[in-house]
Structure formats: structure tokens, C-alpha cells
mmCIF file of C-alpha atoms and ligand atoms in Angstrom:
data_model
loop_
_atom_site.group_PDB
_atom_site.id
_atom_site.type_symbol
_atom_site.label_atom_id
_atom_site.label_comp_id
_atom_site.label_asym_id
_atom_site.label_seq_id
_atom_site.Cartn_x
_atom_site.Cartn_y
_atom_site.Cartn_z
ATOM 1 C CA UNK A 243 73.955 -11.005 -43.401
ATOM 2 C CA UNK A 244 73.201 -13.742 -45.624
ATOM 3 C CA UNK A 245 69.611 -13.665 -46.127
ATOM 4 C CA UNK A 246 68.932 -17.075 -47.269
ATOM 5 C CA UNK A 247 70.140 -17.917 -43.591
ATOM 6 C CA UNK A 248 67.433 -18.099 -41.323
ATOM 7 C CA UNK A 249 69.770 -17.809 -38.348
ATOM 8 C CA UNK A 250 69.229 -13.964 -39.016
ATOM 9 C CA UNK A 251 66.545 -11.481 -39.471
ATOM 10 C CA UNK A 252 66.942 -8.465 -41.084
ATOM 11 C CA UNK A 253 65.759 -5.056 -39.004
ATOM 12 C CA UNK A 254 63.676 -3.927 -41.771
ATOM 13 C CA UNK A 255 62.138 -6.981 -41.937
ATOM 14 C CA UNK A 256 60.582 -7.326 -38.888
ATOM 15 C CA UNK A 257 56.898 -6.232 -38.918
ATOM 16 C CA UNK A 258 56.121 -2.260 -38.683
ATOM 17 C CA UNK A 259 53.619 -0.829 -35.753
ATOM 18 C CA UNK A 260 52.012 2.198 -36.698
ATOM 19 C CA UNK A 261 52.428 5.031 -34.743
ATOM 20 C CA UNK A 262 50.058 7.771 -32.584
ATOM 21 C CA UNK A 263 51.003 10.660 -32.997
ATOM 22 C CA UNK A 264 52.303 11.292 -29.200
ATOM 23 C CA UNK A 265 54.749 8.352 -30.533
ATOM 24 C CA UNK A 266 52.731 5.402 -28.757
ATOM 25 C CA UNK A 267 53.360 2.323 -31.235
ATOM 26 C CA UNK A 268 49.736 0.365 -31.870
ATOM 27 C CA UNK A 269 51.767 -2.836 -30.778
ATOM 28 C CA UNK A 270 48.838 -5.313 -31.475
ATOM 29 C CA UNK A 271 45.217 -5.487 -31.880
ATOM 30 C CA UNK A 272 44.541 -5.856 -28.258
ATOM 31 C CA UNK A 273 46.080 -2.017 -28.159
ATOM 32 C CA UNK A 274 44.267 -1.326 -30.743
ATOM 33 C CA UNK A 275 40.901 -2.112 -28.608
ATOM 34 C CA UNK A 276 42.016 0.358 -25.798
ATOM 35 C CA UNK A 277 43.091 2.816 -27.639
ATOM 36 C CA UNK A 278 39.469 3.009 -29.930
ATOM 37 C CA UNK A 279 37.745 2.942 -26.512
ATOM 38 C CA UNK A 280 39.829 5.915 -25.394
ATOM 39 C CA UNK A 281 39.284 8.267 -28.391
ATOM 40 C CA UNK A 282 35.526 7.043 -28.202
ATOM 41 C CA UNK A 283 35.662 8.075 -24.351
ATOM 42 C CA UNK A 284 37.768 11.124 -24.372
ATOM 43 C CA UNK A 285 35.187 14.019 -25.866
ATOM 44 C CA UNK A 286 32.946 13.362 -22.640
ATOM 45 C CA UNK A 287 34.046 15.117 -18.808
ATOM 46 C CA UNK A 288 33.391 11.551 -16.969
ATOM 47 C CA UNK A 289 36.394 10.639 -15.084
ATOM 48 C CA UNK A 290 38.432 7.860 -16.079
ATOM 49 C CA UNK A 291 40.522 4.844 -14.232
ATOM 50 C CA UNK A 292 43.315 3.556 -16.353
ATOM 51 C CA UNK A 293 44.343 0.597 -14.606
ATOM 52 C CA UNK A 294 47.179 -2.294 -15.755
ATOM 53 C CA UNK A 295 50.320 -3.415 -14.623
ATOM 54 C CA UNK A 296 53.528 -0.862 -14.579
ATOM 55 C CA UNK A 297 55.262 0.320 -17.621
ATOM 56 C CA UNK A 298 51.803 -0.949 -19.768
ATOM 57 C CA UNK A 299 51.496 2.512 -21.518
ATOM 58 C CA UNK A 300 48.835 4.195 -18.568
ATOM 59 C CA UNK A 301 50.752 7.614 -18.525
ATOM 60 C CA UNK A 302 50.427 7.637 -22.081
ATOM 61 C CA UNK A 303 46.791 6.760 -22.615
ATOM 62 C CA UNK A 304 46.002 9.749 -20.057
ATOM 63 C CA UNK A 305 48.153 11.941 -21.668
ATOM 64 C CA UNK A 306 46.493 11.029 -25.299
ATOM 65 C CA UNK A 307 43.108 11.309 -23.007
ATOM 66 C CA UNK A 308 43.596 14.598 -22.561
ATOM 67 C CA UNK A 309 45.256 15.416 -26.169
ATOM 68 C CA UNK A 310 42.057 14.146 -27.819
ATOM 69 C CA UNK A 311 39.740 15.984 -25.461
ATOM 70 C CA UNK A 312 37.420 18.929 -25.645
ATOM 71 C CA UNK A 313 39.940 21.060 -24.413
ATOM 72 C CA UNK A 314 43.639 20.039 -25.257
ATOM 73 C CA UNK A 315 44.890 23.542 -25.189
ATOM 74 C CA UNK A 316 44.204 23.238 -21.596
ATOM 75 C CA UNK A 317 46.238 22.615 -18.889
ATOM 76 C CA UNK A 318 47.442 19.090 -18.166
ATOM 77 C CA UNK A 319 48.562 18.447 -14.561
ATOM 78 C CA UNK A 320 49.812 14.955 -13.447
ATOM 79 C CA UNK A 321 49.638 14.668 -9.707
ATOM 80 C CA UNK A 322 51.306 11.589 -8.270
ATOM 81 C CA UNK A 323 49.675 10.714 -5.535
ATOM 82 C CA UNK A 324 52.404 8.925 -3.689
ATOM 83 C CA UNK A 325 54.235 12.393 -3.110
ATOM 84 C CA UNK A 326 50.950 13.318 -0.934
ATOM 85 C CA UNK A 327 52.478 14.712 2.197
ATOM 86 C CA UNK A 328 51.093 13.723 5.335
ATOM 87 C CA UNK A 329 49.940 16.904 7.103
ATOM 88 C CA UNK A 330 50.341 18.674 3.729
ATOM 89 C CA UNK A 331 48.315 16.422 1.600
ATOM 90 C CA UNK A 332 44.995 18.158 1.641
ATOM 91 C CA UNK A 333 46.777 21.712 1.090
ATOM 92 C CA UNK A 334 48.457 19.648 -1.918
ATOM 93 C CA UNK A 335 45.392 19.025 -3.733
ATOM 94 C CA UNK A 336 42.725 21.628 -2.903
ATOM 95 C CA UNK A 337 44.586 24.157 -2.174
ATOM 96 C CA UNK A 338 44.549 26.691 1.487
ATOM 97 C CA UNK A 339 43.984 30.301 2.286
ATOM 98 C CA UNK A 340 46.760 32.133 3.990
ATOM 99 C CA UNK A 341 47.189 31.648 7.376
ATOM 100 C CA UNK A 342 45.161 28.414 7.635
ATOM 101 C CA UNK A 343 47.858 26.807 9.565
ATOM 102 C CA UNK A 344 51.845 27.566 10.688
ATOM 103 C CA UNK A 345 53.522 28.148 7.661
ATOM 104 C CA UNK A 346 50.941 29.084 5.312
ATOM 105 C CA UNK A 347 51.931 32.674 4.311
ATOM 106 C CA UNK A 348 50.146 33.061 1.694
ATOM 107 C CA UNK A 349 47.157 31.568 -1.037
ATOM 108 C CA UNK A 350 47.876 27.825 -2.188
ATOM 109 C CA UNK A 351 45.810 26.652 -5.391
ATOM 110 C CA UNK A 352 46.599 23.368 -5.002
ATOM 111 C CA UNK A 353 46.416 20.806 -8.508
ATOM 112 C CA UNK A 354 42.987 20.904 -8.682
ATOM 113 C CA UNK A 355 42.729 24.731 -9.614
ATOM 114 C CA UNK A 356 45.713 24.513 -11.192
ATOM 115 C CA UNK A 357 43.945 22.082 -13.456
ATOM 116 C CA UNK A 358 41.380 24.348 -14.220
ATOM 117 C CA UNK A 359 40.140 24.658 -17.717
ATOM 118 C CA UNK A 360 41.820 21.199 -18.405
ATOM 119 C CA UNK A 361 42.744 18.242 -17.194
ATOM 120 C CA UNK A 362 44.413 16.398 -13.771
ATOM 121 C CA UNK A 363 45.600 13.254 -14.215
ATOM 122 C CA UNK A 364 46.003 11.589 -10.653
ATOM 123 C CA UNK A 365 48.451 8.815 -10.892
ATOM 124 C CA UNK A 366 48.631 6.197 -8.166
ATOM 125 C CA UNK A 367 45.574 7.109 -7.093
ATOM 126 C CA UNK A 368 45.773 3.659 -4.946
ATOM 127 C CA UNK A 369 48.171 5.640 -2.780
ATOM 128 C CA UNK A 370 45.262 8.479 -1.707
ATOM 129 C CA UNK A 371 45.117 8.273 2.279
ATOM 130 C CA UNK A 372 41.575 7.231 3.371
ATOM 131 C CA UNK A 373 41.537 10.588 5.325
ATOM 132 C CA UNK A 374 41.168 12.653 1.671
ATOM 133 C CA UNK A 375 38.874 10.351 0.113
ATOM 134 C CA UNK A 376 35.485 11.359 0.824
ATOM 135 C CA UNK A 377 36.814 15.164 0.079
ATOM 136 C CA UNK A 378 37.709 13.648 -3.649
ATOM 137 C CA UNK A 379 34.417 12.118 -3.719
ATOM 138 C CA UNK A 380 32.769 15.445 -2.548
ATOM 139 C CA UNK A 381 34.561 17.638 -4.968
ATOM 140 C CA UNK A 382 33.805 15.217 -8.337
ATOM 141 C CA UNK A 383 29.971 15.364 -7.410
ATOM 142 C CA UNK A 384 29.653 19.411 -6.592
ATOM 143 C CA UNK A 385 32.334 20.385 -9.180
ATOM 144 C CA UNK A 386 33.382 22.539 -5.934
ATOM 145 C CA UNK A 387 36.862 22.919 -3.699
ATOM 146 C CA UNK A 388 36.864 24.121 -0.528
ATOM 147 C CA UNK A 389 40.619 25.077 0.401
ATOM 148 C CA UNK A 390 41.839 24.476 3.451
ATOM 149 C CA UNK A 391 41.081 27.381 6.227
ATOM 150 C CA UNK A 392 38.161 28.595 3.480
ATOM 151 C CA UNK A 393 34.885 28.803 4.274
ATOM 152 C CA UNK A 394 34.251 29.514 0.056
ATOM 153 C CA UNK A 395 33.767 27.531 -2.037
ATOM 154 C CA UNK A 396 35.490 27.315 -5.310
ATOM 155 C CA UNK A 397 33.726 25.936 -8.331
ATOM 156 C CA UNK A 398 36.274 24.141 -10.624
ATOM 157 C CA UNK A 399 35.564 22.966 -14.353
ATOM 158 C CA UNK A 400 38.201 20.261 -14.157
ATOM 159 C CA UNK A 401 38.433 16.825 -16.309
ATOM 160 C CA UNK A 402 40.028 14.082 -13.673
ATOM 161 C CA UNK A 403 41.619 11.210 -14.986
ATOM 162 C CA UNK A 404 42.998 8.450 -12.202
ATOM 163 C CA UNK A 405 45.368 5.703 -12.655
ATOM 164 C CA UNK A 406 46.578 2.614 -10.715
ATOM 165 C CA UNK A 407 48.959 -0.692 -11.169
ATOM 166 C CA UNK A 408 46.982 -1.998 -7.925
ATOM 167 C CA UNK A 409 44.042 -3.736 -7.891
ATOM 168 C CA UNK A 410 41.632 -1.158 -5.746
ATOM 169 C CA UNK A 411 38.625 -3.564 -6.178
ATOM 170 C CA UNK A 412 40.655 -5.926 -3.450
ATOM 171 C CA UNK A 413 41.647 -2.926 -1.165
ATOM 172 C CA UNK A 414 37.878 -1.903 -1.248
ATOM 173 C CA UNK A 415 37.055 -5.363 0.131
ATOM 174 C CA UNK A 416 40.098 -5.346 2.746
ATOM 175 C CA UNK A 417 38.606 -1.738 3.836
ATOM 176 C CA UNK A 418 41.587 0.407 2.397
ATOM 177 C CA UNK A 419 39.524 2.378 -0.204
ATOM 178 C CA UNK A 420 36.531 3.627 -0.185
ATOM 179 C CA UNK A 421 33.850 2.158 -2.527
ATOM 180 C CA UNK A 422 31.805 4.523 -3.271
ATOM 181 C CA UNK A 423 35.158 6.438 -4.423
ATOM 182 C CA UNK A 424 36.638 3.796 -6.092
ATOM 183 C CA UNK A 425 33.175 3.359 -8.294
ATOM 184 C CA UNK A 426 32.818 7.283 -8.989
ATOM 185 C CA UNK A 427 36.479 6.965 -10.158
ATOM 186 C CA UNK A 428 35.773 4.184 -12.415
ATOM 187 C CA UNK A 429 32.881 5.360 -14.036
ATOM 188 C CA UNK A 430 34.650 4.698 -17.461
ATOM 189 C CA UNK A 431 37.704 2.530 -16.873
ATOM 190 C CA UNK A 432 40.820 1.602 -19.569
ATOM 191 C CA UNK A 433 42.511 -1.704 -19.033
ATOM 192 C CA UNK A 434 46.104 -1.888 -19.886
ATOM 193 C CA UNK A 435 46.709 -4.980 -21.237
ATOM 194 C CA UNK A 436 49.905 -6.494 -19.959
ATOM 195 C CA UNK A 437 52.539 -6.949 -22.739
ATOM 196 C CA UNK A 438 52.469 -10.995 -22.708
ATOM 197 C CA UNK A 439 48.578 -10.737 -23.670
ATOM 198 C CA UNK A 440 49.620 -8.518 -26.571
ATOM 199 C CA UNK A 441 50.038 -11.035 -29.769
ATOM 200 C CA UNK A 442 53.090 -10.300 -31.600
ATOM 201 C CA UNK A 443 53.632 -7.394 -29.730
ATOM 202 C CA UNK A 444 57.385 -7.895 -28.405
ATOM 203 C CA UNK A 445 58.483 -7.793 -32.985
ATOM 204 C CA UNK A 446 56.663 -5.035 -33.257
ATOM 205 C CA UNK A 447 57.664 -2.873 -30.638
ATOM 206 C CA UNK A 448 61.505 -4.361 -30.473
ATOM 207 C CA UNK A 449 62.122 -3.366 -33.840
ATOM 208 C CA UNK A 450 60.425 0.204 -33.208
ATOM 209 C CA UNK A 451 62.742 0.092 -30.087
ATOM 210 C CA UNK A 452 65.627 -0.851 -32.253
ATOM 211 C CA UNK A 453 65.119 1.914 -35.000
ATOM 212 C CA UNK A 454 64.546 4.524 -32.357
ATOM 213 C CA UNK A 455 67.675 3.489 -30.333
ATOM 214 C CA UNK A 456 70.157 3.113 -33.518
ATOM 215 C CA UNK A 457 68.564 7.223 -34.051
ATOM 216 C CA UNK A 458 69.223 8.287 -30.349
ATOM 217 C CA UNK A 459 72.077 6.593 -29.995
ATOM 218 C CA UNK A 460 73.675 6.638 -33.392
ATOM 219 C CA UNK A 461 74.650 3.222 -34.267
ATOM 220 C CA UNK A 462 73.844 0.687 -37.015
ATOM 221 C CA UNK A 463 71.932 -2.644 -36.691
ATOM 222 C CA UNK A 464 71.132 -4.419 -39.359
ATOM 223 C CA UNK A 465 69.777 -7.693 -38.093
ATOM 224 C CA UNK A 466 69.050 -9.628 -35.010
ATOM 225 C CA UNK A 467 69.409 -13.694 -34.689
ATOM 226 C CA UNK A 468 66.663 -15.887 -34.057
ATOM 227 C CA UNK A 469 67.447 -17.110 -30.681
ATOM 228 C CA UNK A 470 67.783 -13.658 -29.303
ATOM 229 C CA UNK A 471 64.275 -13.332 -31.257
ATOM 230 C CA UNK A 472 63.194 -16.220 -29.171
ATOM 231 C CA UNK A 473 64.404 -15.083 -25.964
ATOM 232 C CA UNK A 474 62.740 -12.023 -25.984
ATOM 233 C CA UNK A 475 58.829 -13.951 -26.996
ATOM 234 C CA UNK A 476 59.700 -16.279 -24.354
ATOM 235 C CA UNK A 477 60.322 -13.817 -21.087
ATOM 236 C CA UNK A 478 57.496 -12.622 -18.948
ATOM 237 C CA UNK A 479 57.874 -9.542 -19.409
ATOM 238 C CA UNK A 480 56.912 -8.258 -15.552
ATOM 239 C CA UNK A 481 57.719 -5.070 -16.289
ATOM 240 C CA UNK A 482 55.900 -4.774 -19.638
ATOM 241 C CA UNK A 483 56.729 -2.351 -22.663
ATOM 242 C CA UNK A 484 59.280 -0.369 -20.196
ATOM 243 C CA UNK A 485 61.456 -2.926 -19.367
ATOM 244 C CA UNK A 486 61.325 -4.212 -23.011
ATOM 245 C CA UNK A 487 62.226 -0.731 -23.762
ATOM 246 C CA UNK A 488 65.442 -0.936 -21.717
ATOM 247 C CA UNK A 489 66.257 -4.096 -22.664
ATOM 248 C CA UNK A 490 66.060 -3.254 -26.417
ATOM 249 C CA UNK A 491 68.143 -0.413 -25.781
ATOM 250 C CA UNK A 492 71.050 -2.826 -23.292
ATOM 251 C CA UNK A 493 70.888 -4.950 -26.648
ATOM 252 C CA UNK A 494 71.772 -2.106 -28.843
ATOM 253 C CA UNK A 495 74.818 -0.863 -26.790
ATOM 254 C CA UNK A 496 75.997 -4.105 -26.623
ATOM 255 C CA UNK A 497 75.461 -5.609 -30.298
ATOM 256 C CA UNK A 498 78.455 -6.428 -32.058
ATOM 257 C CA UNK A 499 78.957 -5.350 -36.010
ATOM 258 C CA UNK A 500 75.878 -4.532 -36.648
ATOM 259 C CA UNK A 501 74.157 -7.607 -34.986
ATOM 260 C CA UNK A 502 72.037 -8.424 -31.978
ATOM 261 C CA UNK A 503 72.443 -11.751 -30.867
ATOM 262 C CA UNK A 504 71.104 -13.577 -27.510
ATOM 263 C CA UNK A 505 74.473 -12.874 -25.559
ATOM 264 C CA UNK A 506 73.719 -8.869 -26.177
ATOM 265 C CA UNK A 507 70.546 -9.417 -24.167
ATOM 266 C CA UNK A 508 70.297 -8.563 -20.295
ATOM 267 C CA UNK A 509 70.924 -11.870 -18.626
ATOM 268 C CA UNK A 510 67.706 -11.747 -16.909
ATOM 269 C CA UNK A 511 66.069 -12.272 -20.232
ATOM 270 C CA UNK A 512 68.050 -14.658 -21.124
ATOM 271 C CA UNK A 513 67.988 -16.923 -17.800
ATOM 272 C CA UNK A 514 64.294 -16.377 -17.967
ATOM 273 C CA UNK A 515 63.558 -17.351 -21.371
ATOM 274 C CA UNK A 516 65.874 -20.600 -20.881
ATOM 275 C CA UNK A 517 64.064 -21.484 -17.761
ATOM 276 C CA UNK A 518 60.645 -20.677 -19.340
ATOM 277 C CA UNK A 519 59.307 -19.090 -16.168
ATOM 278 C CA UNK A 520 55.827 -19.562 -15.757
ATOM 279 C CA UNK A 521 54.455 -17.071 -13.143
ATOM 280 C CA UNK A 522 55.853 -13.712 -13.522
ATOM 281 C CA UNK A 523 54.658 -11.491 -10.723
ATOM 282 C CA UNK A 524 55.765 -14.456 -8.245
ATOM 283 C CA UNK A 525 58.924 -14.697 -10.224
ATOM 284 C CA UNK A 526 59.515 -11.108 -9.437
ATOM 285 C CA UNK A 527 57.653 -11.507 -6.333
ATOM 286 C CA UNK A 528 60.073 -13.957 -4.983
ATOM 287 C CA UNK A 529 63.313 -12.621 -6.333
ATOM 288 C CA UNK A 530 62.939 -9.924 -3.959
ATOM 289 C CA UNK A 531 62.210 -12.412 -1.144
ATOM 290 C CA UNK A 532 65.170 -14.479 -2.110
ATOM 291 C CA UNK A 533 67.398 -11.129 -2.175
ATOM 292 C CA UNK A 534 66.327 -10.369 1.552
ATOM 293 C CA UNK A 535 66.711 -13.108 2.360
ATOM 294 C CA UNK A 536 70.245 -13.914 1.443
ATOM 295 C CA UNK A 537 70.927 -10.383 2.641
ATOM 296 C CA UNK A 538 69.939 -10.687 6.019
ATOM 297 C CA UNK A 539 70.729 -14.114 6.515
ATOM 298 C CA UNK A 540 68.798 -14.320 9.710
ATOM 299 C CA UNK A 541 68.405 -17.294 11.596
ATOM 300 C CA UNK A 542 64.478 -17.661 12.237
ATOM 301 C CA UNK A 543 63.891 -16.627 8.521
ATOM 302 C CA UNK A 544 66.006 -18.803 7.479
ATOM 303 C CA UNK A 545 64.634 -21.658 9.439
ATOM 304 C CA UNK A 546 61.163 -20.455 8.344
ATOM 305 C CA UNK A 547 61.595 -20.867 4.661
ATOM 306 C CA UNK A 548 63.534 -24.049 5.066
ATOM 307 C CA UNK A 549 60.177 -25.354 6.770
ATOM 308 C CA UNK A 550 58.010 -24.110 4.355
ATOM 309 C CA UNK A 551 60.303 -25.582 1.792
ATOM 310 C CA UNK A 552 59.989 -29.084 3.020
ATOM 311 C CA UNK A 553 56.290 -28.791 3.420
ATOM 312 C CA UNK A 554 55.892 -28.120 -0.428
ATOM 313 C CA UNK A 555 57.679 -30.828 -1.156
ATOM 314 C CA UNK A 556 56.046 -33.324 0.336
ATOM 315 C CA UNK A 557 52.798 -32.477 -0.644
ATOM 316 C CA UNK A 558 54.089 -32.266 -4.243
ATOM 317 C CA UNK A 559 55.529 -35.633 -3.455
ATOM 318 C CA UNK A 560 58.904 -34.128 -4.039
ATOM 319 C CA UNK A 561 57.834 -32.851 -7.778
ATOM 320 C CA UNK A 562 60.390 -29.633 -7.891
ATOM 321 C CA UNK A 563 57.931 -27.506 -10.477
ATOM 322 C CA UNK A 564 55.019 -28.337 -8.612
ATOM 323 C CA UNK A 565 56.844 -27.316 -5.581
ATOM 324 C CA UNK A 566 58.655 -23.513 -7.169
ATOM 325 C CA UNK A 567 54.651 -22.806 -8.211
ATOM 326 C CA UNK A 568 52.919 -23.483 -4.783
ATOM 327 C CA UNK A 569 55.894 -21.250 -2.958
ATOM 328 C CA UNK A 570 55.742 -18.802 -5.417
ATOM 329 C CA UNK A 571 59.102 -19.181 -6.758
ATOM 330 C CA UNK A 572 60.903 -19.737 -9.575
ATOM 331 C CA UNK A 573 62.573 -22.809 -10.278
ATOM 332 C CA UNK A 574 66.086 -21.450 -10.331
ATOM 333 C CA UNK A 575 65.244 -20.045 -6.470
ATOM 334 C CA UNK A 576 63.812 -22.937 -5.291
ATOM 335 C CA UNK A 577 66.886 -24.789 -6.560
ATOM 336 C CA UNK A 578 69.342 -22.316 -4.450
ATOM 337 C CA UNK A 579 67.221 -22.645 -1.101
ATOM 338 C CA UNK A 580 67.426 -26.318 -1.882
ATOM 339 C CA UNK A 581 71.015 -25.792 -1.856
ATOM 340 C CA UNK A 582 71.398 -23.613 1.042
ATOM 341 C CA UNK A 583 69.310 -26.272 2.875
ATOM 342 C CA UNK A 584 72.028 -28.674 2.201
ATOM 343 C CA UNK A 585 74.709 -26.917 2.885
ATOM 344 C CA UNK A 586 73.429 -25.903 6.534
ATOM 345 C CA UNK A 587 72.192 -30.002 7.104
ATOM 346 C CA UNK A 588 75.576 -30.992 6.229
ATOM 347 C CA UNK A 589 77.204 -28.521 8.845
ATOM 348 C CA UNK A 590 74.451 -29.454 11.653
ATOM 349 C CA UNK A 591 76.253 -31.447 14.708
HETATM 350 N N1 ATP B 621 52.760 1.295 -26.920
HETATM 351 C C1 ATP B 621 53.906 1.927 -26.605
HETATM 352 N N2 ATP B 621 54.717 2.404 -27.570
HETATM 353 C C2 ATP B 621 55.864 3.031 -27.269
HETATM 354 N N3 ATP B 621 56.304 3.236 -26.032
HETATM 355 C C3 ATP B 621 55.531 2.793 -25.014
HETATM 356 C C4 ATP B 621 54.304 2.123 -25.245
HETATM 357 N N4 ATP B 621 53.765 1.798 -24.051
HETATM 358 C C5 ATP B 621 54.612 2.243 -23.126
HETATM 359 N N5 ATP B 621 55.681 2.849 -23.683
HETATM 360 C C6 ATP B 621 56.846 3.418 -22.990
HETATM 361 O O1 ATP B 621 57.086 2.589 -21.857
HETATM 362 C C7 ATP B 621 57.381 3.370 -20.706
HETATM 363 C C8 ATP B 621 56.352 3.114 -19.646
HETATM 364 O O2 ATP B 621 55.097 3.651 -20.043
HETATM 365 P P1 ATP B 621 54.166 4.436 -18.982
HETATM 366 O O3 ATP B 621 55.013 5.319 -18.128
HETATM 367 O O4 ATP B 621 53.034 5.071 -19.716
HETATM 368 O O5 ATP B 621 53.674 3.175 -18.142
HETATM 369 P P2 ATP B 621 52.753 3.119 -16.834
HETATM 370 O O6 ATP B 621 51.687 2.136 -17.128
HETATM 371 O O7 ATP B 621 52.350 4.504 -16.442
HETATM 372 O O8 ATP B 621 53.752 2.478 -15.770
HETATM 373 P P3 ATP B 621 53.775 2.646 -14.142
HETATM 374 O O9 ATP B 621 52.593 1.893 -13.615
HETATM 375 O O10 ATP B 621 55.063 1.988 -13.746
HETATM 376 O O11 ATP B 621 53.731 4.113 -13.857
HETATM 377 C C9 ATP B 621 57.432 4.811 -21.176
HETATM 378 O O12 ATP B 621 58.780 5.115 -21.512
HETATM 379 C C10 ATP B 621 56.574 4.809 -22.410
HETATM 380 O O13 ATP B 621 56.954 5.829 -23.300
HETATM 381 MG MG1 MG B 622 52.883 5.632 -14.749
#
């Protein structure tokens, strides 16, 4: 690599992000902020909501939660809540005494005492059926479990930490959560930022990604072009540090002597950084439409979303980028319904 060409840039020139020592890079300063907040946070027992969009980093801040605790030595149990069984659910978390229903042959702790003396992290806490909600809310205020078929009490010295990608303040208002939960939950609450709110993030963490991935995977890069550079600031990102993390490593695999240039990134980085698409959870929103749709191919669905196209283009006057944003859609999907339209007018009697 010619470094007087500014085509290229060299791996080890790309900026450096410090790194926690459970391996979490500090990607920007807006990281920076949550992360302060959570070692400020973590030496006190109040529970904690870590909420932000998937693959932001919440796993890790609980995990780093618990790490810089009081009590790190303790145990750490991550509960996800969407593996809650129905009928088994409450047995899941709090536990039952043998014989408290078919099947139950002997003691169950259930996470919360197997928590005890440290922490349970609940993870998609959004998930929690309405049924075992006031029983949470019960057992944070009297620091007690009652197992199922037990008519003890338990008292449990466990530090709860919750986490969500959803936004329970707007399930509270449709009636889906409970409030008074949700605001016990949230007494001290950690916002992920997404990654595209994170200022010079995507360097920082792509060449991390990079140096980690030529490690793993043993191979040698030793620069990356500008373009691809560009591609990867201009995506969305929906899918935040993970799917950067995946894409650095698809780049990697499929550099070529040495060098990463924009044809070794995933296509859908590519497409979307040439389109410049705007709206990123309707992007992703509507790519998932546009793949049912096309997949079922149904009639009245069909004729439904040629209707609503026509409809939001006259009232954007026929304007297609007005049009994509008040469906929802990216340009690029718009552009293939538009298509499809035609193609069905033009084989009408
Ligand atoms: N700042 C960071 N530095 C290094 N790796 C990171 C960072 N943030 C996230 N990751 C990595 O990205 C992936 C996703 O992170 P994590 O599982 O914590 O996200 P999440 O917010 O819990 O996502 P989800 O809502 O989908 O469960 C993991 O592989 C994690 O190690
Ligand atoms: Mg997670």
C-alpha cells in the first residue's frame, strides 16, 4: 500500500478504542457516558433497566454491572425471559415444593434462589406474562419468594438487573405491562445508545473488529479503501455493534491480499450505503413486509398494498422519497412494488 495514496488506509492507522477489561471497546464518548453511569450505579442493590436497541452492548453492561458490584464473586444468572414456559413459568422463576403439581417430584429453586448471594440478570424482561408481574413486583419490595405449592416464605438477598430492546413505557400505556412494575424496574435505568448516535464509533470499533478477526481467524490485513470506509459510516446500522461485528468479520474472509475493499462488504451494506437509507427500523421494518409479501403472493394483500401505494403517491404528488418515507419503505422497495404494479396493470383484461 502506497501510503501517499489516499485511496487506502492503513489498519494501524485507524483510531484505537480502549478497552474494558470484559473486552467491551469504549467506542465513543457517548459510551463513555453509560458506561461512567454504570460503575457510578453498580456498588448500590437498586435494580436496574438497561434498555436500547439489539446488539447495542446491554448483555454486556449487565454483565460488567455485576463484575463491578459488591459482590462479583457471586453468582451471575441470566434468565431470558422469552423461554418462560407457560404453565411452567412461575415454577421457572421462584421456584416449587415437591408435589405442588403433576410432575413436580421433587424441590425446584427456580433463578431467583439460584441467584442468591449475587446477581439475576432478566433479559427481555418485555416478554414477562402479565400473570407473573405483580409476583415480581411483590418479591423486589419484601426481598421474599414464595415457591409454588409453599406456604414459606423464602427471603432472598438477590441484585436484579432487567433488560429490554422494547419500549415498555408504550406497552404500559397500551395495558401490556404493568406500571407500577415497569417503574420499580427502572428505578435506575442505562440507555444503550444505538450505534449511528455513537460519533466515530463504526473506525473505532471496525478496526478493533478487524484486529480481533485477523487473530481468530489468522489472516493478514493491512489496509482497507476509502469507499469501503464510507460504506460502512453511511449504513444504518439496525442491528448496531453486532451486525457491524459480522459484517467486519464477512469483510475479513472475503478481503483479497491483504485488503478490504467495498466489494468484500455484505451487499446489504453496500446497497444501503449507496441508497443512503434514511429510516432504519422501517427499512428493516419493511424488508420483512416486502419478503412476505413476495412469498405469499396473495391476492387481497397484494391488492392492499397496491392501494396503499397509490394513495401515497398522490398525496406526495407523485414525489417517490416522500412516498418510500410515509409507507415506511425504502426506496429500493417502493421501486419493486412500483414494478410489480406494472407488471400486473399491463396483464389486466
Ligand atoms: N462496545 C462493544 N465492544 C465490543 N463488542 C461489543 C460492544 N457492544 C456490543 N458488542 C458485541 O456485540 C454483540 C451484541 O452485544 P449484546 O449481546 O450485549 O447486545 P444486546 O444489546 O444484548 O442485544 P439484544 O437486544 O439483541 O440481545 C456481542 O457479540 C457483543 O460482544
Ligand atoms: Mg441481549
Amino acid at each position: 500500500v502506497d501510503g501517499s495514496d489516499s485511496e487506502w488506509v492503513e489498519i494501524a492507522d485507524l483510531p484505537k478504542g480502549p478497552e474494558t477489561d470484559d473486552g467491551m471497546v469504549i467506542d465513543s464518548n457517548a459510551l463513555r457516558t453509560v458506561l461512567d453511569r454504570a460503575s457510578r450505579v453498580a456498588p448500590y442493590p437498586a435494580t436496574v433497566l438497561i434498555d436500547g436497541e439489539s446488539g447495542t452492548g446491554k448483555e454486556l453492561i449487565a454483565r460488567r454491572l455485576h463484575a463491578l458490584g459488591t459482590r462479583p464473586d457471586g453468582p451471575y444468572v441470566v434468565f431470558n425471559c422469552s423461554n418462560l414456559m407457560d404453565t411452567l413459568a412461575e415454577s421457572q422463576l421462584f421456584g416449587h415444593s415437591r408435589g405442588s403439581f403433576t410432575g413436580a417430584h421433587r424441590d425446584a429453586l427456580g433463578y431467583f434462589r439460584t441467584a442468591e448471594g449475587g446477581t439475576l440478570f432478566l433479559d427481555e424482561i418485555g416478554e414477562l406474562p402479565l400473570s407473573l408481574q405483580p409476583k415480581l413486583l411483590r418479591t423486589l419490595d419484601e426481598r421474599e419468594i414464595k415457591p409454588v405449592g409453599s406456604t414459606n416464605g423464602h427471603r432472598i438477598d438477590v441484585r436484579v438487573i432487567t433488560a429490554t430492546n422494547r419500549d415498555i413505557g408504550a406497552m404500559v400505556q397500551r395495558g401490556e405491562f404493568r406500571g407500577d412494575l415497569y417503574y420499580r424496574l427502572g428505578s435506575v435505568r442505562l440507555t444503550m445508545p444505538p450505534l449511528r448516535e455513537r460519533a466515530g464509533a463504526i473506525e473505532v470499533l471496525s478496526a478493533n473488529f478487524i484486529r480481533a478477526a485477523m487473530r481468530t481467524l489468522g489472516v493478514s490485513i493491512s489496509a482497507i479503501s476509502r469507499s469501503a470506509l464510507e460504506a460502512l459510516n453511511a449504513y444504518e446500522w439496525p442491528g448496531n455493534v453486532r451486525e457491524l461485528l459480522h459484517a467486519i468479520e464477512h469483510a475479513v474472509t472475503s478481503s483479497d491480499g491483504g485488503l478490504i475493499d467495498l466489494d468484500a462488504l455484505p451487499d446489504y451494506v453496500r446497497c444501503g450505503a449507496e441508497r443512503g437509507i434514511a429510516d432504519h427500523s422501517r427499512f428493516e421494518h419493511s424488508e420483512h413486509v416486502a419478503r412476505f409479501v413476495s412469498a405469499a403472493d396473495d391476492g387481497m394483500l397484494r391488492h392492499a398494498i397496491d392501494d396503499a401505494v397509490r394513495r401515497a403517491l398522490r398525496a406526495s404528488g407523485g414525489q417517490r422519497t416522500e412516498t418510500a418515507r410515509a409507507l415506511g419503505i425504502s426506496r429500493s422497495t417502493l421501486y419493486r412494488w412500483m414494478s410489480q404494479m406494472r407488471a400486473a396493470e399491463s396483464h389486466a383484461p
